[in-house]
Coordinates of C-alpha atoms in Angstrom, one line a residue:
Chain A
M1 CA -140.2 -6.0 40.4
A2 CA -143.0 -4.1 42.1
L3 CA -141.2 -0.9 41.5
H4 CA -141.1 -1.6 37.8
A5 CA -144.6 -2.8 37.4
E6 CA -146.1 0.3 38.9
K7 CA -146.0 3.2 36.6
T8 CA -146.0 6.7 37.9
R9 CA -148.1 9.4 36.4
D10 CA -145.1 11.0 34.8
D11 CA -144.2 7.8 33.1
T12 CA -147.6 7.4 31.6
Q13 CA -147.5 11.0 30.3
M14 CA -144.1 10.3 28.9
D15 CA -145.4 7.2 27.0
E16 CA -148.2 9.2 25.5
L17 CA -145.9 11.9 24.4
K18 CA -143.6 9.3 22.8
L19 CA -146.5 7.8 21.0
V20 CA -147.7 11.1 19.6
T21 CA -144.2 12.1 18.5
K22 CA -143.8 8.8 16.8
E23 CA -147.0 9.1 14.9
K24 CA -146.2 12.6 13.8
L25 CA -142.7 11.5 12.7
T26 CA -144.1 8.6 10.7
Q27 CA -146.7 10.8 9.1
K28 CA -144.1 13.3 8.1
S29 CA -141.5 10.9 7.0
F30 CA -143.8 8.7 5.0
K31 CA -143.5 11.1 2.1
S32 CA -139.8 11.5 2.5
N33 CA -139.4 7.7 2.8
I34 CA -140.9 7.2 -0.6
L35 CA -138.6 9.9 -2.0
D36 CA -135.6 8.4 -0.3
F37 CA -136.5 5.0 -1.7
M38 CA -136.8 6.4 -5.2
I39 CA -133.6 8.2 -4.9
E40 CA -131.8 5.1 -3.7
K41 CA -133.2 3.2 -6.8
A42 CA -132.0 6.0 -9.1
F43 CA -128.5 5.8 -7.7
F44 CA -128.7 2.0 -8.1
I45 CA -129.2 2.6 -11.8
F46 CA -126.1 4.8 -11.9
G47 CA -124.2 2.1 -10.0
M48 CA -125.2 -0.5 -12.6
M49 CA -123.9 1.7 -15.4
A50 CA -120.4 0.1 -15.4
I51 CA -121.9 -3.4 -15.9
F52 CA -124.2 -2.1 -18.5
I53 CA -121.4 -0.4 -20.5
L54 CA -119.2 -3.5 -20.3
F55 CA -122.0 -5.6 -21.7
L56 CA -122.8 -3.1 -24.4
L57 CA -119.2 -2.9 -25.4
L58 CA -118.9 -6.6 -25.7
F59 CA -122.3 -6.9 -27.5
F60 CA -121.3 -4.3 -30.1
L61 CA -117.8 -5.8 -30.8
V62 CA -119.4 -9.2 -31.3
R63 CA -122.3 -7.9 -33.3
E64 CA -120.2 -5.8 -35.7
G65 CA -117.5 -8.5 -35.9
S66 CA -119.8 -11.4 -36.5
G67 CA -120.0 -10.8 -40.2
A68 CA -116.3 -11.2 -40.7
I69 CA -116.1 -14.1 -38.3
R70 CA -118.8 -15.9 -40.4
E71 CA -117.2 -15.1 -43.7
V72 CA -113.6 -15.4 -42.9
G73 CA -113.5 -17.7 -39.8
L74 CA -112.0 -16.9 -36.5
M75 CA -109.1 -19.3 -37.1
E76 CA -108.1 -17.4 -40.2
F77 CA -107.9 -14.2 -38.0
L78 CA -105.9 -15.8 -35.3
T79 CA -103.5 -17.9 -37.5
G80 CA -103.5 -16.2 -41.0
T81 CA -100.4 -14.3 -41.9
R82 CA -101.7 -12.2 -44.8
W83 CA -103.7 -9.0 -44.1
Y84 CA -104.8 -7.5 -47.4
P85 CA -108.4 -6.3 -46.8
S86 CA -108.7 -4.3 -50.0
S87 CA -107.0 -6.6 -52.5
P88 CA -109.8 -7.5 -55.0
Q89 CA -108.4 -10.9 -55.8
G90 CA -107.7 -13.0 -52.7
A91 CA -108.3 -10.5 -49.8
G92 CA -106.5 -11.8 -46.7
Y93 CA -107.6 -11.2 -43.1
G94 CA -104.8 -12.9 -41.2
A95 CA -104.2 -10.8 -38.0
L96 CA -101.3 -13.0 -36.7
P97 CA -98.6 -10.5 -37.7
F98 CA -100.4 -7.8 -35.6
I99 CA -100.9 -10.1 -32.7
I100 CA -97.2 -11.1 -32.7
S101 CA -96.2 -7.5 -33.0
S102 CA -98.4 -6.4 -30.1
F103 CA -96.9 -9.0 -27.9
M104 CA -93.4 -8.2 -29.0
V105 CA -93.6 -4.5 -28.4
T106 CA -95.3 -5.1 -25.0
T107 CA -92.8 -7.6 -23.9
G108 CA -90.0 -5.4 -24.8
A109 CA -91.5 -2.5 -22.9
L110 CA -92.0 -4.6 -19.8
L111 CA -88.5 -5.9 -19.9
I112 CA -87.4 -2.3 -19.5
A113 CA -90.2 -1.1 -17.2
I114 CA -90.2 -4.0 -14.7
P115 CA -86.7 -3.5 -13.1
W116 CA -87.0 0.3 -13.6
G117 CA -90.5 0.4 -12.0
I118 CA -89.9 -2.0 -9.1
F119 CA -86.7 -0.5 -8.0
T120 CA -88.2 3.0 -8.1
A121 CA -91.2 1.8 -6.2
I122 CA -88.9 0.2 -3.5
Y123 CA -87.0 3.5 -3.3
I124 CA -90.2 5.6 -2.9
A125 CA -91.8 3.3 -0.4
E126 CA -88.9 2.2 1.7
I127 CA -85.8 4.2 1.2
A128 CA -86.4 7.8 0.0
P129 CA -86.2 10.7 2.5
K130 CA -89.5 12.5 2.8
R131 CA -88.4 15.4 0.7
I132 CA -87.3 13.3 -2.2
R133 CA -90.5 11.3 -2.0
E134 CA -92.5 14.5 -2.3
V135 CA -90.6 15.3 -5.5
L136 CA -90.9 11.7 -6.9
K137 CA -94.7 11.3 -6.4
P138 CA -95.8 14.2 -8.6
V139 CA -93.1 13.2 -11.2
V140 CA -94.8 9.8 -11.5
E141 CA -98.2 11.5 -11.6
V142 CA -97.2 13.8 -14.4
L143 CA -95.6 10.9 -16.3
A144 CA -98.9 9.0 -15.9
I145 CA -100.9 11.7 -17.7
F146 CA -98.2 12.6 -20.3
P147 CA -100.2 12.6 -23.6
S148 CA -99.2 9.5 -25.5
V149 CA -99.1 11.3 -28.8
V150 CA -96.3 13.5 -27.5
L151 CA -94.3 10.4 -26.5
G152 CA -94.9 9.0 -30.0
F153 CA -93.8 12.3 -31.5
I154 CA -90.6 12.2 -29.5
A155 CA -90.0 8.6 -30.5
L156 CA -90.5 9.6 -34.1
V157 CA -88.3 12.7 -34.3
I158 CA -85.6 12.1 -31.6
L159 CA -85.5 8.5 -30.6
S160 CA -85.7 6.8 -34.0
P161 CA -82.7 8.7 -35.6
I162 CA -80.6 7.8 -32.5
I163 CA -81.6 4.1 -32.8
A164 CA -81.1 4.1 -36.5
N165 CA -77.5 5.4 -36.0
T166 CA -76.7 3.2 -33.1
F167 CA -77.7 -0.1 -34.7
N168 CA -76.9 0.9 -38.3
L169 CA -80.5 0.7 -39.6
S170 CA -81.9 2.3 -42.6
N171 CA -85.1 3.1 -40.7
G172 CA -85.3 3.8 -37.0
L173 CA -89.0 3.1 -36.7
T174 CA -88.9 -0.4 -35.2
A175 CA -90.4 -2.7 -32.6
F176 CA -87.5 -1.8 -30.4
T177 CA -88.1 1.9 -30.7
A178 CA -91.7 1.4 -29.8
S179 CA -90.7 -0.8 -26.8
V180 CA -88.4 1.9 -25.4
I181 CA -91.0 4.7 -25.6
L182 CA -93.8 2.4 -24.4
S183 CA -91.7 1.5 -21.3
V184 CA -92.0 5.2 -20.2
M185 CA -95.7 4.9 -20.8
V186 CA -96.3 1.9 -18.5
L187 CA -93.7 2.9 -15.9
P188 CA -96.2 5.0 -13.8
T189 CA -98.6 2.0 -13.6
V190 CA -95.9 -0.4 -12.5
I191 CA -94.5 2.1 -10.0
S192 CA -97.8 3.1 -8.3
I193 CA -99.3 -0.4 -8.0
S194 CA -96.0 -1.8 -6.7
E195 CA -95.6 1.0 -4.3
D196 CA -99.1 0.6 -2.9
S197 CA -98.5 -3.1 -2.5
I198 CA -95.2 -2.6 -0.7
K199 CA -96.7 0.0 1.6
S200 CA -99.6 -2.3 2.5
V201 CA -97.1 -4.7 4.1
P202 CA -97.7 -4.3 7.9
K203 CA -95.1 -2.7 10.0
D204 CA -94.8 -5.8 12.3
Y205 CA -93.2 -7.7 9.4
R206 CA -90.4 -5.2 9.2
E207 CA -90.0 -4.8 13.0
A208 CA -89.8 -8.6 13.4
A209 CA -87.1 -8.8 10.8
Y210 CA -85.1 -5.9 12.4
A211 CA -85.5 -7.6 15.8
L212 CA -83.9 -10.8 14.3
G213 CA -80.9 -8.7 13.3
A214 CA -81.7 -8.2 9.6
S215 CA -80.4 -5.0 8.0
K216 CA -82.8 -2.7 6.2
W217 CA -82.0 -4.1 2.8
E218 CA -82.2 -7.7 4.0
T219 CA -85.7 -6.9 5.3
I220 CA -86.7 -5.3 2.0
K221 CA -85.4 -8.2 0.0
M222 CA -86.4 -11.1 2.1
I223 CA -89.5 -9.9 3.9
V224 CA -91.2 -6.9 2.4
V225 CA -90.9 -7.6 -1.3
P226 CA -91.9 -11.3 -1.0
A227 CA -95.0 -10.2 1.1
A228 CA -95.9 -7.7 -1.6
K229 CA -95.3 -10.1 -4.4
S230 CA -98.8 -10.6 -5.7
G231 CA -99.4 -6.9 -5.7
I232 CA -96.2 -6.3 -7.6
V233 CA -97.1 -8.9 -10.2
A234 CA -100.5 -7.3 -10.5
G235 CA -98.8 -4.0 -11.3
I236 CA -96.9 -5.8 -14.0
M237 CA -100.1 -7.3 -15.4
L238 CA -101.8 -3.9 -15.4
G239 CA -98.7 -2.5 -17.1
F240 CA -99.0 -5.3 -19.7
G241 CA -102.7 -4.4 -20.3
R242 CA -101.8 -0.7 -20.7
A243 CA -99.0 -1.4 -23.1
V244 CA -100.9 -3.9 -25.3
G245 CA -103.8 -1.4 -25.6
E246 CA -101.7 1.7 -26.2
T247 CA -102.2 3.2 -29.6
M248 CA -100.5 6.5 -30.4
T249 CA -96.9 5.8 -29.2
V250 CA -96.8 2.6 -31.1
L251 CA -98.5 4.0 -34.1
M252 CA -95.9 6.7 -34.4
A253 CA -92.8 4.7 -33.3
A254 CA -93.1 1.2 -34.8
G255 CA -93.2 2.0 -38.5
N256 CA -96.4 0.0 -39.2
A257 CA -95.2 -2.5 -41.8
I258 CA -97.7 -5.4 -42.1
D259 CA -95.3 -8.3 -42.6
M260 CA -94.5 -11.0 -40.1
P261 CA -91.8 -9.6 -37.8
L262 CA -89.8 -12.7 -37.7
R263 CA -86.4 -13.8 -39.0
E264 CA -84.3 -16.9 -39.1
F265 CA -81.4 -17.1 -36.7
F266 CA -79.3 -20.2 -37.2
G267 CA -82.3 -22.2 -38.4
V268 CA -84.5 -21.0 -35.6
V269 CA -87.4 -18.5 -36.2
I270 CA -87.1 -15.6 -33.7
P271 CA -88.9 -12.3 -33.4
D272 CA -87.0 -9.5 -35.1
F273 CA -87.1 -6.4 -32.9
F274 CA -85.2 -4.3 -35.4
T275 CA -87.9 -4.3 -38.0
S276 CA -90.9 -2.2 -38.6
V277 CA -94.1 -3.7 -37.1
R278 CA -97.8 -2.9 -36.9
T279 CA -99.7 -3.7 -33.7
L280 CA -103.4 -4.6 -33.4
T281 CA -104.1 -1.1 -32.0
A282 CA -102.1 0.8 -34.7
N283 CA -103.9 -1.2 -37.4
I284 CA -107.4 -0.1 -36.1
A285 CA -106.2 3.5 -35.9
I286 CA -104.8 3.4 -39.5
E287 CA -107.6 1.6 -41.2
G288 CA -110.6 2.6 -39.0
S289 CA -110.9 6.2 -40.0
D290 CA -111.5 5.6 -43.7
V291 CA -113.1 2.2 -43.9
A292 CA -116.6 2.0 -45.3
W293 CA -119.1 1.4 -42.5
G294 CA -120.7 -2.1 -42.7
S295 CA -118.2 -3.5 -45.1
L296 CA -116.3 -6.8 -44.6
H297 CA -113.2 -4.8 -43.8
Y298 CA -115.1 -2.8 -41.2
S299 CA -116.3 -5.9 -39.6
A300 CA -112.8 -7.4 -39.7
L301 CA -111.5 -4.4 -37.7
F302 CA -114.1 -5.2 -35.0
V303 CA -112.7 -8.8 -34.8
T304 CA -109.2 -7.5 -34.2
A305 CA -110.7 -5.2 -31.5
L306 CA -112.4 -8.2 -30.0
I307 CA -109.0 -10.0 -29.9
L308 CA -107.6 -6.9 -28.2
F309 CA -110.5 -6.8 -25.7
A310 CA -110.1 -10.5 -24.9
I311 CA -106.3 -10.0 -24.1
T312 CA -106.8 -7.0 -21.8
F313 CA -109.9 -8.6 -20.2
V314 CA -107.9 -11.7 -19.2
V315 CA -104.9 -9.7 -18.1
N316 CA -107.0 -7.4 -16.0
L317 CA -108.9 -10.3 -14.4
I318 CA -105.6 -11.9 -13.3
A319 CA -104.4 -8.6 -11.9
D320 CA -107.7 -8.2 -10.1
L321 CA -107.4 -11.7 -8.5
L322 CA -103.8 -11.1 -7.5
I323 CA -104.6 -7.8 -5.8
S324 CA -107.5 -9.3 -3.8
R325 CA -105.4 -12.3 -2.9
Q326 CA -102.7 -10.0 -1.5
R327 CA -105.3 -8.0 0.5
R328 CA -106.8 -11.2 2.0
K329 CA -103.4 -12.6 2.8
L330 CA -102.2 -9.5 4.6
Q331 CA -105.5 -9.3 6.5
N332 CA -105.3 -12.9 7.7
D333 CA -101.8 -12.6 9.0
Chain B
M1 CA -68.4 -7.7 1.4
T2 CA -69.9 -6.5 4.6
K3 CA -73.6 -6.2 5.2
Q4 CA -73.4 -2.4 5.2
M5 CA -71.7 -2.3 1.8
T6 CA -74.2 -4.6 0.2
E7 CA -77.0 -2.5 1.5
K8 CA -75.3 0.7 0.3
I9 CA -74.9 -0.7 -3.2
W10 CA -78.5 -1.8 -3.4
F11 CA -79.8 1.5 -2.1
T12 CA -77.7 3.3 -4.7
I13 CA -79.2 1.1 -7.4
C14 CA -82.7 1.9 -6.2
G15 CA -81.9 5.5 -6.0
L16 CA -80.4 5.5 -9.6
F17 CA -83.6 4.0 -11.0
A18 CA -85.6 6.6 -9.2
A19 CA -83.3 9.3 -10.5
M20 CA -83.8 7.8 -14.0
T21 CA -87.6 8.3 -13.6
I22 CA -87.1 12.0 -12.8
G23 CA -84.5 12.2 -15.6
A24 CA -86.9 10.7 -18.1
L25 CA -89.5 13.3 -17.3
L26 CA -87.0 16.2 -17.4
L27 CA -85.5 14.9 -20.7
L28 CA -89.0 14.7 -22.3
L29 CA -89.8 18.2 -21.1
Y30 CA -86.4 19.5 -22.2
W31 CA -86.8 18.1 -25.8
I32 CA -90.3 19.6 -26.2
V33 CA -89.5 23.0 -24.5
S34 CA -86.1 23.6 -26.2
N35 CA -87.6 22.9 -29.6
G36 CA -91.0 24.4 -29.2
A37 CA -90.4 27.5 -27.1
H38 CA -89.2 29.7 -29.9
V39 CA -92.4 28.8 -31.9
L40 CA -94.6 29.9 -29.1
S41 CA -96.1 33.3 -29.5
W42 CA -99.4 35.1 -29.1
T43 CA -100.1 34.8 -32.9
F44 CA -99.2 31.1 -32.8
I45 CA -101.9 30.5 -30.2
T46 CA -104.6 32.8 -31.6
D47 CA -104.1 32.3 -35.4
T48 CA -105.7 29.7 -37.6
P49 CA -103.5 27.3 -39.6
R50 CA -102.8 28.6 -43.1
K51 CA -101.3 27.4 -46.4
N52 CA -102.0 23.7 -45.7
M53 CA -100.9 24.1 -42.1
T54 CA -97.3 25.2 -43.0
E55 CA -98.0 28.6 -41.5
G56 CA -100.2 30.3 -39.0
G57 CA -101.3 29.0 -35.5
I58 CA -103.3 26.4 -33.8
W59 CA -106.3 28.3 -32.4
P60 CA -109.0 25.9 -33.8
A61 CA -107.1 22.9 -32.3
I62 CA -107.0 24.6 -28.9
V63 CA -110.7 25.4 -29.0
G64 CA -111.6 22.0 -30.3
T65 CA -109.7 20.3 -27.5
F66 CA -111.3 22.6 -25.0
Y67 CA -114.8 21.8 -26.4
V68 CA -114.4 18.1 -26.6
A69 CA -112.8 17.8 -23.1
S70 CA -115.4 20.0 -21.5
L71 CA -118.3 18.1 -23.1
T72 CA -116.6 14.8 -22.0
I73 CA -116.5 16.1 -18.4
L74 CA -120.0 17.4 -18.6
I75 CA -121.3 13.9 -19.5
S76 CA -119.0 11.7 -17.4
V77 CA -118.9 13.6 -14.1
P78 CA -122.7 13.5 -13.2
V79 CA -122.8 9.8 -14.1
G80 CA -119.6 9.1 -12.3
I81 CA -120.8 10.9 -9.2
G82 CA -124.1 9.0 -9.2
A83 CA -122.3 5.7 -9.5
A84 CA -119.8 6.6 -6.8
I85 CA -122.6 7.7 -4.4
Y86 CA -124.3 4.4 -5.0
L87 CA -121.2 2.4 -4.3
N88 CA -120.0 4.4 -1.3
E89 CA -123.3 5.5 0.4
Y90 CA -126.1 3.0 -0.5
A91 CA -124.6 -0.3 -1.6
K92 CA -124.2 -3.1 0.8
Q93 CA -121.2 -5.4 0.4
G94 CA -122.2 -8.4 -1.7
P95 CA -121.8 -10.1 -5.0
V96 CA -123.6 -7.2 -6.9
V97 CA -121.1 -4.6 -5.7
Q98 CA -118.3 -7.0 -6.4
I99 CA -119.4 -7.4 -10.0
I100 CA -119.8 -3.7 -10.4
R101 CA -116.3 -3.1 -9.1
M102 CA -114.9 -5.7 -11.3
S103 CA -116.6 -4.2 -14.3
I104 CA -115.2 -0.7 -13.4
R105 CA -111.7 -2.1 -13.2
N106 CA -112.1 -4.0 -16.5
L107 CA -113.5 -0.9 -18.3
A108 CA -110.5 1.0 -17.1
G109 CA -108.3 -1.5 -18.9
V110 CA -110.1 -1.5 -22.2
P111 CA -107.8 0.0 -24.9
S112 CA -108.7 3.5 -25.9
I113 CA -108.9 2.6 -29.6
V114 CA -111.5 -0.1 -28.8
Y115 CA -113.6 2.6 -27.2
G116 CA -113.1 4.6 -30.5
L117 CA -114.4 1.7 -32.6
F118 CA -117.3 1.2 -30.1
G119 CA -118.2 4.9 -30.3
L120 CA -118.1 4.6 -34.1
A121 CA -120.5 1.6 -34.1
I122 CA -123.0 2.8 -31.6
F123 CA -123.2 6.6 -31.7
A124 CA -121.9 7.5 -35.1
S125 CA -123.4 4.6 -37.1
M126 CA -126.4 3.1 -35.2
L127 CA -127.7 6.3 -33.4
K128 CA -126.9 8.3 -36.6
L129 CA -125.0 11.0 -34.8
G130 CA -122.3 10.8 -37.4
T131 CA -118.7 11.6 -36.5
G132 CA -118.2 14.9 -34.7
L133 CA -117.9 16.7 -31.3
I134 CA -120.8 14.9 -29.5
T135 CA -119.8 11.4 -30.7
A136 CA -116.2 12.0 -29.7
A137 CA -117.3 13.4 -26.3
I138 CA -119.6 10.6 -25.4
T139 CA -117.0 8.1 -26.4
L140 CA -114.3 9.8 -24.3
A141 CA -116.8 10.1 -21.4
I142 CA -117.3 6.4 -21.4
M143 CA -113.6 5.9 -21.5
V144 CA -112.9 8.2 -18.5
L145 CA -115.9 7.1 -16.6
P146 CA -114.2 4.3 -14.5
W147 CA -111.6 6.8 -13.6
V148 CA -114.1 9.5 -12.6
I149 CA -116.0 6.9 -10.5
T150 CA -112.9 5.9 -8.6
S151 CA -111.7 9.4 -7.8
T152 CA -115.2 10.5 -6.7
E153 CA -115.4 7.5 -4.5
E154 CA -112.1 8.4 -2.9
A155 CA -113.5 11.9 -2.3
L156 CA -116.6 10.4 -0.6
K157 CA -114.5 8.0 1.5
A158 CA -112.5 10.9 2.8
V159 CA -115.7 12.4 4.4
P160 CA -115.7 11.2 8.1
T161 CA -118.4 8.8 9.1
S162 CA -119.3 11.0 11.9
F163 CA -120.8 13.5 9.4
R164 CA -123.3 10.9 8.3
E165 CA -124.1 9.7 11.8
G166 CA -124.6 13.3 12.9
G167 CA -127.0 13.9 10.1
L168 CA -129.0 10.7 10.7
A169 CA -129.1 11.3 14.4
L170 CA -130.7 14.7 13.9
G171 CA -133.5 13.0 12.1
A172 CA -132.4 13.8 8.5
T173 CA -133.2 11.2 5.9
K174 CA -130.3 9.4 4.2
W175 CA -130.7 11.5 1.1
Q176 CA -130.8 14.8 3.1
T177 CA -127.6 13.7 4.9
I178 CA -125.8 12.9 1.7
R179 CA -127.0 16.1 -0.1
Q180 CA -126.4 18.5 2.7
L181 CA -123.5 17.0 4.6
V182 CA -121.6 14.5 2.6
L183 CA -121.5 16.0 -0.8
P184 CA -120.5 19.5 0.2
S185 CA -117.5 18.3 2.0
A186 CA -116.6 16.0 -0.8
I187 CA -116.7 18.7 -3.5
P188 CA -113.0 19.6 -3.4
G189 CA -112.0 16.0 -3.9
M190 CA -114.5 15.6 -6.7
A191 CA -113.3 18.8 -8.3
T192 CA -109.7 17.4 -8.3
G193 CA -110.9 14.2 -9.9
S194 CA -112.8 16.2 -12.6
I195 CA -109.8 18.3 -13.4
L196 CA -107.6 15.2 -13.8
G197 CA -110.3 13.7 -16.0
L198 CA -110.3 16.8 -18.1
A199 CA -106.5 16.6 -18.5
R200 CA -106.8 13.0 -19.5
A201 CA -109.6 13.7 -22.1
A202 CA -107.6 16.6 -23.5
G203 CA -104.5 14.5 -24.1
E204 CA -106.3 11.5 -25.6
T205 CA -106.0 10.9 -29.3
A206 CA -106.8 7.3 -30.4
P207 CA -110.6 7.4 -29.9
I208 CA -111.1 10.8 -31.6
I209 CA -109.3 9.7 -34.7
L210 CA -112.2 7.4 -35.3
T211 CA -115.0 9.5 -33.9
G212 CA -114.7 13.0 -35.3
A213 CA -111.4 14.8 -35.2
A214 CA -110.7 16.7 -38.5
Y215 CA -107.5 16.6 -40.5
F216 CA -107.6 20.3 -41.3
L217 CA -110.6 22.6 -40.5
P218 CA -109.7 26.2 -40.1
V219 CA -113.2 27.2 -38.8
L220 CA -114.4 26.5 -35.3
P221 CA -117.2 24.0 -34.8
A222 CA -120.6 25.6 -34.8
S223 CA -122.7 22.7 -33.6
I224 CA -122.0 19.7 -31.4
Q225 CA -122.3 17.4 -34.5
D226 CA -119.5 19.3 -36.4
N227 CA -116.1 17.8 -36.9
F228 CA -113.3 19.6 -34.9
M229 CA -109.6 20.0 -34.8
A230 CA -107.8 18.9 -31.6
L231 CA -104.3 19.5 -30.3
P232 CA -103.2 15.8 -30.0
Y233 CA -104.7 14.8 -33.4
H234 CA -103.1 17.9 -35.0
L235 CA -99.8 16.9 -33.6
Y236 CA -100.2 13.4 -35.0
I237 CA -101.2 14.8 -38.4
L238 CA -98.3 17.2 -38.5
A239 CA -95.8 14.5 -37.5
T240 CA -96.8 11.7 -39.6
Q241 CA -99.4 12.5 -42.3
H242 CA -98.3 15.8 -43.6
A243 CA -96.5 15.8 -47.0
Q244 CA -93.9 18.3 -45.9
S245 CA -93.3 17.0 -42.5
S246 CA -89.9 18.6 -42.1
V247 CA -91.4 22.0 -43.0
V248 CA -94.1 21.8 -40.3
R249 CA -91.8 20.3 -37.7
P250 CA -91.5 23.6 -35.7
I251 CA -95.3 23.9 -35.7
A252 CA -95.5 20.3 -34.5
Y253 CA -93.1 21.1 -31.6
G254 CA -95.1 24.2 -30.7
T255 CA -98.3 22.1 -30.7
A256 CA -96.7 19.5 -28.5
L257 CA -95.5 22.2 -26.1
V258 CA -99.0 23.8 -25.8
L259 CA -100.5 20.4 -25.3
I260 CA -98.0 19.5 -22.6
L261 CA -98.5 22.9 -20.9
M262 CA -102.2 22.4 -20.9
V263 CA -102.1 18.9 -19.4
V264 CA -99.3 19.7 -16.9
L265 CA -101.0 22.9 -15.7
L266 CA -104.3 21.1 -15.2
N267 CA -102.5 18.3 -13.3
L268 CA -100.6 20.7 -11.1
S269 CA -103.7 22.7 -10.2
A270 CA -105.4 19.5 -9.3
I271 CA -102.5 18.4 -7.0
L272 CA -102.4 21.9 -5.4
L273 CA -106.2 21.9 -4.9
R274 CA -106.0 18.5 -3.3
N275 CA -103.1 19.4 -1.0
H276 CA -104.8 22.7 0.0
F277 CA -108.0 20.9 1.1
R278 CA -106.1 18.0 2.6
K279 CA -104.4 20.5 5.0
K280 CA -107.7 22.2 5.7
N281 CA -109.3 18.8 6.5
E282 CA -106.5 18.0 8.9
L283 CA -107.3 21.1 10.8
L284 CA -110.9 20.1 11.3

């Protein structure tokens, strides 16, 4: 104790030196502290940009669409089956055919892309030798940025004649054609999210299964894939969002007729995949470029955009929750 | 059936699906290249479309695409870098950051045509910019923003924490550390992200249909408010809107091929750049 209480001359000098340095430092850094503070606030504004844009987007969709909602009624949009915006007597704003078409085309695409994407993801993550994996990854990346208009073009000039011949149709531009080409479009999304999810399953899981005598496939089927389930489902949801929002491929491949794409089959009404359909996205692209700004028709297009936004918002939210659930689950284990 | 056989069958199935993925890409490329290659020539690239687009080249569409994609990147990259710096360097984990991240992911899922309509309402109509290059570029910039933020953040995350600690320990302020140590080492990653954003903007069609792409405009845009031709929109027009669509089919294939080449080359250069710097970083 005594030793500590008694300060040597060196110590006192040292203390003085520290004090001086500290003063100098605070004097110098006062200015840069303010600068730093302001820079931090500036970056905060950039950071808030995403929230701001999301609100702005929603605000404008609602603002521009409110006229049509007031005049036509939201229920008419969601359940009406007649879309004839320019008809002078009895204009109709029923978007139900578009909504059904969007869901049909998307469902069709996912029915193809889900097995295709998940098996490919399993192959890349678990089975493929390193060299093949290094080929597959860029292939998926290139597919992911393949311009949708080129896919639509291929559907139009190559796929639709093949489909017309195979199924004996007069016109090959159908919901089915759109589904096929759209499946290629959503494939990269399903693959990369599923692959990430499969890879995030800890090694211990696999080792434990091997130790219990499971084969590699049994481990994949009974341990790895179930553990990665929420992530894989999230990939499917994101694929759904991508497909339902895709415009160009569907616009060019689906034929764009505005009737209800349903037919009777032994007294039951079922969706008809071999008929020409027009989706929500395609309709906006077709009518949006030459509509008079501020007209009722213009406003009605914003209502259909709002419906589209609502669908993708919910789908993305679910995907988001699933991904964070998977992350939490794997962290806890 | 033995365990080994079952496993073999399932592995083969997985392999077949993976092969189908490669096959799909090869088939797509084959269709475009085999039909478009003979159209491709120097004059096709440098000539303007003539005789109602049944003859001539696609130069205005190439330039238009280049203009709109560059403007898009010029707008979205600074904002994206700012947002990514906030999220990765300044923000503390909490509800605000979570809401920001949720918004980013949600924006990434908004259909491109909805962005087009949004751009029409706010920039063309309300801010009176009209339809043209600048309206299309701002709209596309908003569309690719989530994507630029995410890739920039990844680039920042790849910078080792020791860089930041080193800077702070030497008495540098946080901003000095970020500007002089973190950002320079994140530049390759950010460049990769920007190139990929450029490729994405160049291939996008739906938003520009509504915000300023022109059906047929043989002169180059002179100001940022002018309408412009763009490769993807040109392809769409030739394929579906043209009265003599069978006559212009070869030109459509040629346009598709040029567009694909542009996007794939951008993508490849981004991948190569990334691999190059990844190797370099591993050596450090």
